[in-house]
CSV table of N, CA, C and O in Angstrom, one decimal:
chain,number,residue,atom,x,y,z
A,27,UNK,N,-2.0,-5.9,5.5
A,27,UNK,CA,-3.5,-6.2,4.9
A,27,UNK,C,-3.8,-7.6,5.0
A,27,UNK,O,-5.1,-7.9,5.3
A,28,UNK,N,-3.2,-8.6,4.5
A,28,UNK,CA,-3.4,-10.0,4.9
A,28,UNK,C,-3.8,-10.3,6.4
A,28,UNK,O,-5.0,-10.9,6.6
A,29,UNK,N,-3.0,-10.1,7.3
A,29,UNK,CA,-3.5,-10.1,8.6
A,29,UNK,C,-4.8,-9.5,9.0
A,29,UNK,O,-5.5,-9.9,9.9
A,30,UNK,N,-4.9,-8.3,8.4
A,30,UNK,CA,-6.1,-7.3,8.9
A,30,UNK,C,-7.3,-8.2,8.2
A,30,UNK,O,-8.2,-8.4,8.8
A,31,UNK,N,-7.2,-8.6,7.2
A,31,UNK,CA,-8.3,-9.5,6.4
A,31,UNK,C,-8.5,-10.9,7.6
A,31,UNK,O,-9.7,-10.9,7.6
A,32,UNK,N,-7.4,-11.4,7.7
A,32,UNK,CA,-7.8,-12.6,8.6
A,32,UNK,C,-8.5,-12.2,10.0
A,32,UNK,O,-9.4,-12.8,10.3
A,33,UNK,N,-7.9,-10.8,10.7
A,33,UNK,CA,-8.8,-10.3,11.6
A,33,UNK,C,-10.0,-10.4,11.4
A,33,UNK,O,-11.0,-10.5,12.4
A,34,UNK,N,-10.5,-9.4,10.4
A,34,UNK,CA,-12.0,-9.2,10.2
A,34,UNK,C,-12.7,-10.7,9.8
A,34,UNK,O,-13.9,-10.9,10.4
A,35,UNK,N,-12.1,-11.6,9.2
A,35,UNK,CA,-12.7,-12.9,9.1
A,35,UNK,C,-12.9,-13.6,10.4
A,35,UNK,O,-13.9,-14.4,10.5
A,36,UNK,N,-12.0,-13.6,11.3
A,36,UNK,CA,-12.1,-13.9,12.7
A,36,UNK,C,-12.9,-13.2,13.6
A,36,UNK,O,-13.0,-13.6,14.7
A,37,UNK,N,-13.4,-12.0,13.0
A,37,UNK,CA,-14.2,-11.2,13.9
A,37,UNK,C,-13.3,-10.7,15.0
A,37,UNK,O,-13.9,-10.3,16.2
A,38,UNK,N,-12.0,-10.6,15.1
A,38,UNK,CA,-11.0,-9.9,15.7
A,38,UNK,C,-10.6,-8.5,15.4
A,38,UNK,O,-10.2,-8.2,14.5
A,39,UNK,N,-11.5,-7.5,16.0
A,39,UNK,CA,-11.5,-6.2,15.5
A,39,UNK,C,-10.5,-5.6,15.9
A,39,UNK,O,-9.8,-4.8,15.0
A,40,UNK,N,-9.5,-6.2,17.0
A,40,UNK,CA,-8.4,-5.2,17.4
A,40,UNK,C,-7.3,-5.8,16.4
A,40,UNK,O,-6.6,-4.9,16.2
A,41,UNK,N,-7.2,-7.0,16.2
A,41,UNK,CA,-6.2,-7.5,15.2
A,41,UNK,C,-6.6,-6.8,13.6
A,41,UNK,O,-5.5,-6.1,13.1
A,42,UNK,N,-7.6,-6.8,13.1
A,42,UNK,CA,-7.7,-6.1,12.1
A,42,UNK,C,-7.4,-4.6,12.3
A,42,UNK,O,-6.6,-4.0,11.4
A,43,UNK,N,-7.9,-3.9,13.2
A,43,UNK,CA,-7.4,-2.6,13.5
A,43,UNK,C,-5.9,-2.1,13.5
A,43,UNK,O,-5.4,-1.3,12.6
A,44,UNK,N,-5.4,-3.1,14.5
A,44,UNK,CA,-3.9,-2.7,14.4
A,44,UNK,C,-3.1,-2.9,13.2
A,44,UNK,O,-2.2,-2.2,12.9
A,45,UNK,N,-3.4,-4.0,12.3
A,45,UNK,CA,-2.7,-4.2,11.1
A,45,UNK,C,-3.2,-3.1,10.0
A,45,UNK,O,-2.4,-2.8,9.1
A,46,UNK,N,-4.5,-2.6,9.9
A,46,UNK,CA,-4.6,-1.8,9.2
A,46,UNK,C,-3.9,-0.5,9.4
A,46,UNK,O,-3.4,0.2,8.5
A,47,UNK,N,-4.1,-0.2,10.5
A,47,UNK,CA,-2.9,1.1,11.0
A,47,UNK,C,-1.5,0.9,10.8
A,47,UNK,O,-1.0,1.8,10.3
A,48,UNK,N,-1.0,-0.5,10.9
A,48,UNK,CA,0.4,-0.6,10.4
A,48,UNK,C,0.5,0.0,8.7
A,48,UNK,O,1.4,0.5,8.5
A,49,UNK,N,-0.5,-0.8,8.1
A,49,UNK,CA,-0.5,-0.5,6.7
A,49,UNK,C,-0.5,1.0,6.2
A,49,UNK,O,0.1,1.6,5.3
A,50,UNK,N,-1.6,1.8,7.4
A,50,UNK,CA,-1.5,2.9,6.8
A,50,UNK,C,-0.3,4.0,7.3
A,50,UNK,O,-0.2,4.8,6.3
A,51,UNK,N,0.5,3.4,8.2
A,51,UNK,CA,1.7,4.0,8.6
A,51,UNK,C,2.8,4.0,7.6
A,51,UNK,O,3.3,4.8,7.3
A,52,UNK,N,2.8,2.7,7.0
A,52,UNK,CA,3.7,2.5,5.7
A,52,UNK,C,3.5,3.3,4.7
A,52,UNK,O,4.2,3.8,4.1
A,53,UNK,N,2.2,3.4,4.1
A,53,UNK,CA,1.7,4.4,3.1
A,53,UNK,C,2.1,5.6,3.5
A,53,UNK,O,2.8,6.6,2.6
A,54,UNK,N,2.1,6.3,4.8
A,54,UNK,CA,2.3,7.7,5.2
A,54,UNK,C,3.7,7.9,5.0
A,54,UNK,O,4.2,8.9,4.4
A,55,UNK,N,4.5,6.7,5.3
A,55,UNK,CA,6.1,6.7,5.2
A,55,UNK,C,6.4,7.0,3.8
A,55,UNK,O,7.3,7.8,3.4
A,56,UNK,N,5.9,6.3,2.9
A,56,UNK,CA,6.0,6.1,1.4
A,56,UNK,C,5.8,7.8,0.9
A,56,UNK,O,6.5,8.3,0.1
A,57,UNK,N,4.7,8.1,1.4
A,57,UNK,CA,4.2,9.7,1.1
A,57,UNK,C,5.5,10.8,1.4
A,57,UNK,O,5.8,11.8,0.8
A,58,UNK,N,5.9,10.3,2.8
A,58,UNK,CA,6.7,11.3,3.3
A,58,UNK,C,8.1,11.4,2.5
A,58,UNK,O,8.9,12.5,2.4
A,59,UNK,N,8.4,10.4,1.7
A,59,UNK,CA,9.6,10.2,1.3
A,59,UNK,C,9.7,10.7,-0.4
A,59,UNK,O,10.7,10.7,-0.9
A,60,UNK,N,8.6,11.1,-0.8
A,60,UNK,CA,8.4,11.3,-2.2
A,60,UNK,C,9.2,12.8,-2.4
A,60,UNK,O,9.2,13.7,-1.6
A,61,UNK,N,9.9,12.7,-3.6
A,61,UNK,CA,10.8,13.6,-4.0
A,61,UNK,C,10.2,14.3,-5.0
A,61,UNK,O,10.1,13.9,-6.3
A,62,UNK,N,9.4,15.6,-4.9
A,62,UNK,CA,8.7,16.3,-5.7
A,62,UNK,C,9.3,17.0,-6.8
A,62,UNK,O,8.6,17.8,-7.6
A,63,UNK,N,10.7,17.0,-6.9
A,63,UNK,CA,11.5,17.7,-7.9
A,63,UNK,C,11.3,16.7,-9.2
A,63,UNK,O,11.6,17.2,-10.3
A,64,UNK,N,10.8,15.3,-9.1
A,64,UNK,CA,10.5,14.7,-10.1
A,64,UNK,C,8.9,14.9,-10.3
A,64,UNK,O,8.4,14.4,-9.4
A,65,UNK,N,8.6,15.0,-11.6
A,65,UNK,CA,7.0,15.1,-11.7
A,65,UNK,C,6.3,13.7,-11.3
A,65,UNK,O,5.1,13.9,-10.9
A,66,UNK,N,6.9,12.7,-11.6
A,66,UNK,CA,6.4,11.5,-11.1
A,66,UNK,C,5.9,11.4,-9.9
A,66,UNK,O,5.1,10.6,-9.3
A,67,UNK,N,6.3,11.8,-8.9
A,67,UNK,CA,6.2,12.2,-7.4
A,67,UNK,C,4.6,12.4,-7.4
A,67,UNK,O,3.9,11.9,-6.4
A,68,UNK,N,4.0,13.5,-8.1
A,68,UNK,CA,2.7,13.8,-7.9
A,68,UNK,C,1.8,12.7,-8.4
A,68,UNK,O,1.0,12.5,-7.4
A,69,UNK,N,2.2,11.8,-9.2
A,69,UNK,CA,1.3,10.6,-9.5
A,69,UNK,C,1.2,9.5,-8.4
A,69,UNK,O,0.3,8.9,-8.0
A,70,UNK,N,2.6,9.6,-7.8
A,70,UNK,CA,2.8,8.3,-6.6
A,70,UNK,C,1.8,9.0,-5.5
A,70,UNK,O,1.3,8.3,-4.8
A,71,UNK,N,2.0,10.4,-5.2
A,71,UNK,CA,1.2,11.0,-4.2
A,71,UNK,C,-0.4,10.7,-4.4
A,71,UNK,O,-0.9,10.4,-3.4
A,72,UNK,N,-0.7,11.0,-5.5
A,72,UNK,CA,-2.1,10.6,-5.6
A,72,UNK,C,-2.4,9.0,-5.5
A,72,UNK,O,-3.6,8.7,-4.9
A,73,UNK,N,-1.6,8.1,-6.1
A,73,UNK,CA,-2.0,6.9,-5.6
A,73,UNK,C,-2.0,6.5,-4.1
A,73,UNK,O,-2.8,5.9,-3.6
A,74,UNK,N,-0.9,7.0,-3.4
A,74,UNK,CA,-0.8,6.7,-2.0
A,74,UNK,C,-2.0,7.3,-1.3
A,74,UNK,O,-2.2,6.6,-0.2
A,75,UNK,N,-2.4,8.4,-1.5
A,75,UNK,CA,-3.5,9.1,-0.9
A,75,UNK,C,-4.8,8.4,-1.2
A,75,UNK,O,-5.5,7.7,-0.1
A,76,UNK,N,-4.9,8.0,-2.2
A,76,UNK,CA,-6.1,6.8,-2.8
A,76,UNK,C,-6.0,5.7,-1.8
A,76,UNK,O,-7.1,5.3,-1.1
A,77,UNK,N,-4.7,5.1,-1.7
A,77,UNK,CA,-4.7,3.6,-0.7
A,77,UNK,C,-4.8,4.1,0.5
A,77,UNK,O,-5.5,3.2,1.3
A,78,UNK,N,-4.2,5.2,1.1
A,78,UNK,CA,-4.4,5.6,2.4
A,78,UNK,C,-5.7,5.9,2.9
A,78,UNK,O,-6.4,5.3,3.9
A,79,UNK,N,-6.5,6.6,2.0
A,79,UNK,CA,-8.2,6.7,2.2
A,79,UNK,C,-9.1,5.4,2.3
A,79,UNK,O,-9.6,5.4,3.0
A,80,UNK,N,-8.3,4.5,1.4
A,80,UNK,CA,-8.9,3.3,1.3
A,80,UNK,C,-8.8,2.6,2.5
A,80,UNK,O,-9.8,1.8,3.1
A,81,UNK,N,-7.6,2.6,3.1
A,81,UNK,CA,-7.6,2.0,4.3
A,81,UNK,C,-8.2,2.6,5.5
A,81,UNK,O,-8.9,1.7,6.3
A,82,UNK,N,-8.3,3.7,5.5
A,82,UNK,CA,-9.1,4.2,6.7
A,82,UNK,C,-10.6,4.1,6.4
A,82,UNK,O,-11.3,3.6,7.7
A,83,UNK,N,-11.0,3.9,5.3
A,83,UNK,CA,-12.4,3.4,5.1
A,83,UNK,C,-12.4,2.0,5.5
A,83,UNK,O,-13.5,1.6,6.0
A,84,UNK,N,-11.6,1.1,5.1
A,84,UNK,CA,-11.6,-0.4,5.5
A,84,UNK,C,-11.7,-0.6,6.9
A,84,UNK,O,-12.4,-1.4,7.4
A,85,UNK,N,-11.0,0.4,7.6
A,85,UNK,CA,-10.8,0.3,9.1
A,85,UNK,C,-12.1,0.6,9.7
A,85,UNK,O,-12.5,-0.2,10.6
A,86,UNK,N,-12.7,1.8,9.3
A,86,UNK,CA,-14.0,2.3,9.7
A,86,UNK,C,-14.9,1.1,9.7
A,86,UNK,O,-15.8,0.8,10.6
A,87,UNK,N,-15.2,0.7,8.5
A,87,UNK,CA,-16.1,-0.3,8.0
A,87,UNK,C,-15.7,-1.9,8.5
A,87,UNK,O,-16.7,-2.6,8.3
A,88,UNK,N,-14.5,-1.9,8.5
A,88,UNK,CA,-14.1,-3.6,8.8
A,88,UNK,C,-14.4,-4.2,7.6
A,88,UNK,O,-15.1,-5.4,7.6
A,89,UNK,N,-13.9,-3.6,6.4
A,89,UNK,CA,-14.5,-4.4,5.1
A,89,UNK,C,-13.3,-4.8,4.4
A,89,UNK,O,-12.5,-4.1,3.8
A,90,UNK,N,-13.5,-6.2,4.4
A,90,UNK,CA,-12.3,-6.8,3.5
A,90,UNK,C,-12.0,-6.6,2.3
A,90,UNK,O,-11.1,-6.9,1.6
A,91,UNK,N,-13.5,-6.1,1.4
A,91,UNK,CA,-13.3,-6.0,0.1
A,91,UNK,C,-12.3,-4.9,-0.2
A,91,UNK,O,-11.6,-5.0,-1.2
A,92,UNK,N,-12.4,-4.0,0.8
A,92,UNK,CA,-11.7,-2.8,0.4
A,92,UNK,C,-10.3,-3.2,0.5
A,92,UNK,O,-9.4,-2.7,-0.2
A,93,UNK,N,-10.0,-4.1,1.6
A,93,UNK,CA,-8.6,-4.3,1.8
A,93,UNK,C,-7.9,-5.2,0.7
A,93,UNK,O,-6.8,-5.1,0.1
A,94,UNK,N,-9.0,-6.0,-0.1
A,94,UNK,CA,-8.5,-6.9,-0.9
A,94,UNK,C,-8.2,-6.0,-2.3
A,94,UNK,O,-7.2,-6.1,-3.0
A,95,UNK,N,-8.8,-5.0,-2.4
A,95,UNK,CA,-8.7,-4.1,-3.5
A,95,UNK,C,-7.2,-3.2,-3.2
A,95,UNK,O,-6.3,-3.0,-4.1
A,96,UNK,N,-7.0,-2.9,-2.3
A,96,UNK,CA,-5.7,-2.2,-1.7
A,96,UNK,C,-4.6,-3.1,-2.1
A,96,UNK,O,-3.5,-2.8,-2.5
A,97,UNK,N,-4.7,-4.3,-1.7
A,97,UNK,CA,-3.7,-5.4,-1.9
A,97,UNK,C,-3.3,-5.7,-3.3
A,97,UNK,O,-2.2,-5.7,-3.8
A,98,UNK,N,-4.5,-5.6,-4.3
A,98,UNK,CA,-4.3,-5.4,-5.5
A,98,UNK,C,-3.5,-4.7,-6.1
A,98,UNK,O,-2.5,-4.5,-6.8
A,99,UNK,N,-3.5,-3.2,-5.6
A,99,UNK,CA,-2.8,-2.0,-6.0
A,99,UNK,C,-1.2,-2.3,-5.5
A,99,UNK,O,-0.4,-2.1,-6.1
A,100,UNK,N,-1.5,-2.7,-4.2
A,100,UNK,CA,0.0,-2.7,-3.5
A,100,UNK,C,1.0,-3.8,-4.3
A,100,UNK,O,2.2,-3.6,-4.5
A,101,UNK,N,0.4,-5.0,-4.6
A,101,UNK,CA,1.2,-5.9,-5.4
A,101,UNK,C,1.4,-5.5,-6.8
A,101,UNK,O,2.5,-5.6,-7.1
A,102,UNK,N,0.6,-4.9,-7.2
A,102,UNK,CA,1.0,-4.2,-8.7
A,102,UNK,C,2.0,-3.3,-8.5
A,102,UNK,O,3.0,-3.4,-9.5
A,103,UNK,N,2.2,-2.5,-7.6
A,103,UNK,CA,3.3,-1.6,-7.2
A,103,UNK,C,4.4,-2.4,-7.1
A,103,UNK,O,5.7,-2.3,-7.5
A,104,UNK,N,4.3,-3.5,-6.2
A,104,UNK,CA,5.6,-4.3,-5.8
A,104,UNK,C,6.1,-4.6,-7.0
A,104,UNK,O,7.4,-4.9,-7.3
A,105,UNK,N,5.3,-5.4,-7.7
A,105,UNK,CA,5.7,-6.1,-9.1
A,105,UNK,C,6.4,-5.2,-10.1
A,105,UNK,O,7.4,-5.4,-10.6
A,106,UNK,N,6.0,-4.0,-10.3
A,106,UNK,CA,6.5,-2.7,-11.0
A,106,UNK,C,8.0,-2.6,-10.5
A,106,UNK,O,8.9,-2.6,-11.3
A,107,UNK,N,8.0,-2.6,-9.3
A,107,UNK,CA,9.4,-1.9,-8.4
A,107,UNK,C,10.3,-3.1,-8.7
A,107,UNK,O,11.6,-3.0,-9.1
A,108,UNK,N,9.9,-4.4,-8.8
A,108,UNK,CA,10.8,-5.3,-8.8
A,108,UNK,C,11.5,-5.7,-10.3
A,108,UNK,O,12.5,-5.8,-10.5
A,109,UNK,N,10.4,-5.1,-11.3
A,109,UNK,CA,10.8,-5.2,-12.7
A,109,UNK,C,11.6,-4.1,-12.8
A,109,UNK,O,12.8,-4.3,-13.7
A,110,UNK,N,11.6,-2.7,-12.5
A,110,UNK,CA,12.5,-1.8,-12.5
A,110,UNK,C,13.8,-2.1,-11.8
A,110,UNK,O,14.9,-1.9,-12.5
A,111,UNK,N,13.8,-2.9,-10.4
A,111,UNK,CA,15.1,-3.1,-10.0
A,111,UNK,C,15.9,-4.1,-10.8
A,111,UNK,O,17.0,-4.1,-10.9
A,112,UNK,N,15.1,-4.9,-11.5
A,112,UNK,CA,15.9,-6.1,-12.3
A,112,UNK,C,16.2,-5.3,-13.6
A,112,UNK,O,17.5,-5.4,-14.0
A,113,UNK,N,15.5,-4.6,-14.2
A,113,UNK,CA,16.1,-3.8,-15.3
A,113,UNK,C,17.5,-2.8,-15.0
A,113,UNK,O,18.2,-2.8,-15.9
A,114,UNK,N,17.2,-2.1,-13.8
A,114,UNK,CA,18.5,-1.6,-13.6
A,114,UNK,C,19.6,-2.4,-13.2
A,114,UNK,O,20.8,-1.9,-13.7
A,115,UNK,N,19.4,-3.5,-12.7
A,115,UNK,CA,20.5,-4.4,-12.3
A,115,UNK,C,21.1,-4.9,-13.7
A,115,UNK,O,22.4,-4.9,-13.8
A,116,UNK,N,20.3,-5.0,-14.5
A,116,UNK,CA,20.9,-5.7,-15.9
A,116,UNK,C,21.7,-4.4,-16.6
A,116,UNK,O,22.7,-4.7,-17.3
A,117,UNK,N,21.0,-3.3,-16.5
A,117,UNK,CA,21.5,-2.0,-17.4
A,117,UNK,C,23.0,-1.8,-16.6
A,117,UNK,O,24.1,-1.4,-17.4
A,118,UNK,N,23.2,-2.1,-15.6
A,118,UNK,CA,24.4,-1.8,-14.8
A,118,UNK,C,25.4,-2.9,-15.1
A,118,UNK,O,26.8,-2.5,-15.1
A,119,UNK,N,24.7,-3.9,-15.2
A,119,UNK,CA,25.8,-5.1,-15.7
A,119,UNK,C,26.4,-5.1,-17.2
A,119,UNK,O,27.5,-5.5,-17.5
A,120,UNK,N,25.7,-4.3,-18.1
A,120,UNK,CA,26.3,-4.0,-19.4
A,120,UNK,C,27.1,-2.8,-19.4
A,120,UNK,O,27.5,-2.2,-19.2
């Protein structure tokens, strides 16, 4: 997303498009790996769907504001996963 934003700022449509598509493909892979035997998977599916649809819209419009919003969501998810992994590591150490 960061590189796509740079592409938009540089008016490099190809750079923006290619990198948004990369982000879309990552989100689709996340969706494909969800295990729906756990109820939380439905929540993740909704979030991933929202992010994917936002990426598609950002690509159509070449809108860096939408990409910034997507980045905020992704960073929040990343930080949550880091926290979960650290808590898991601490629990295993005890």
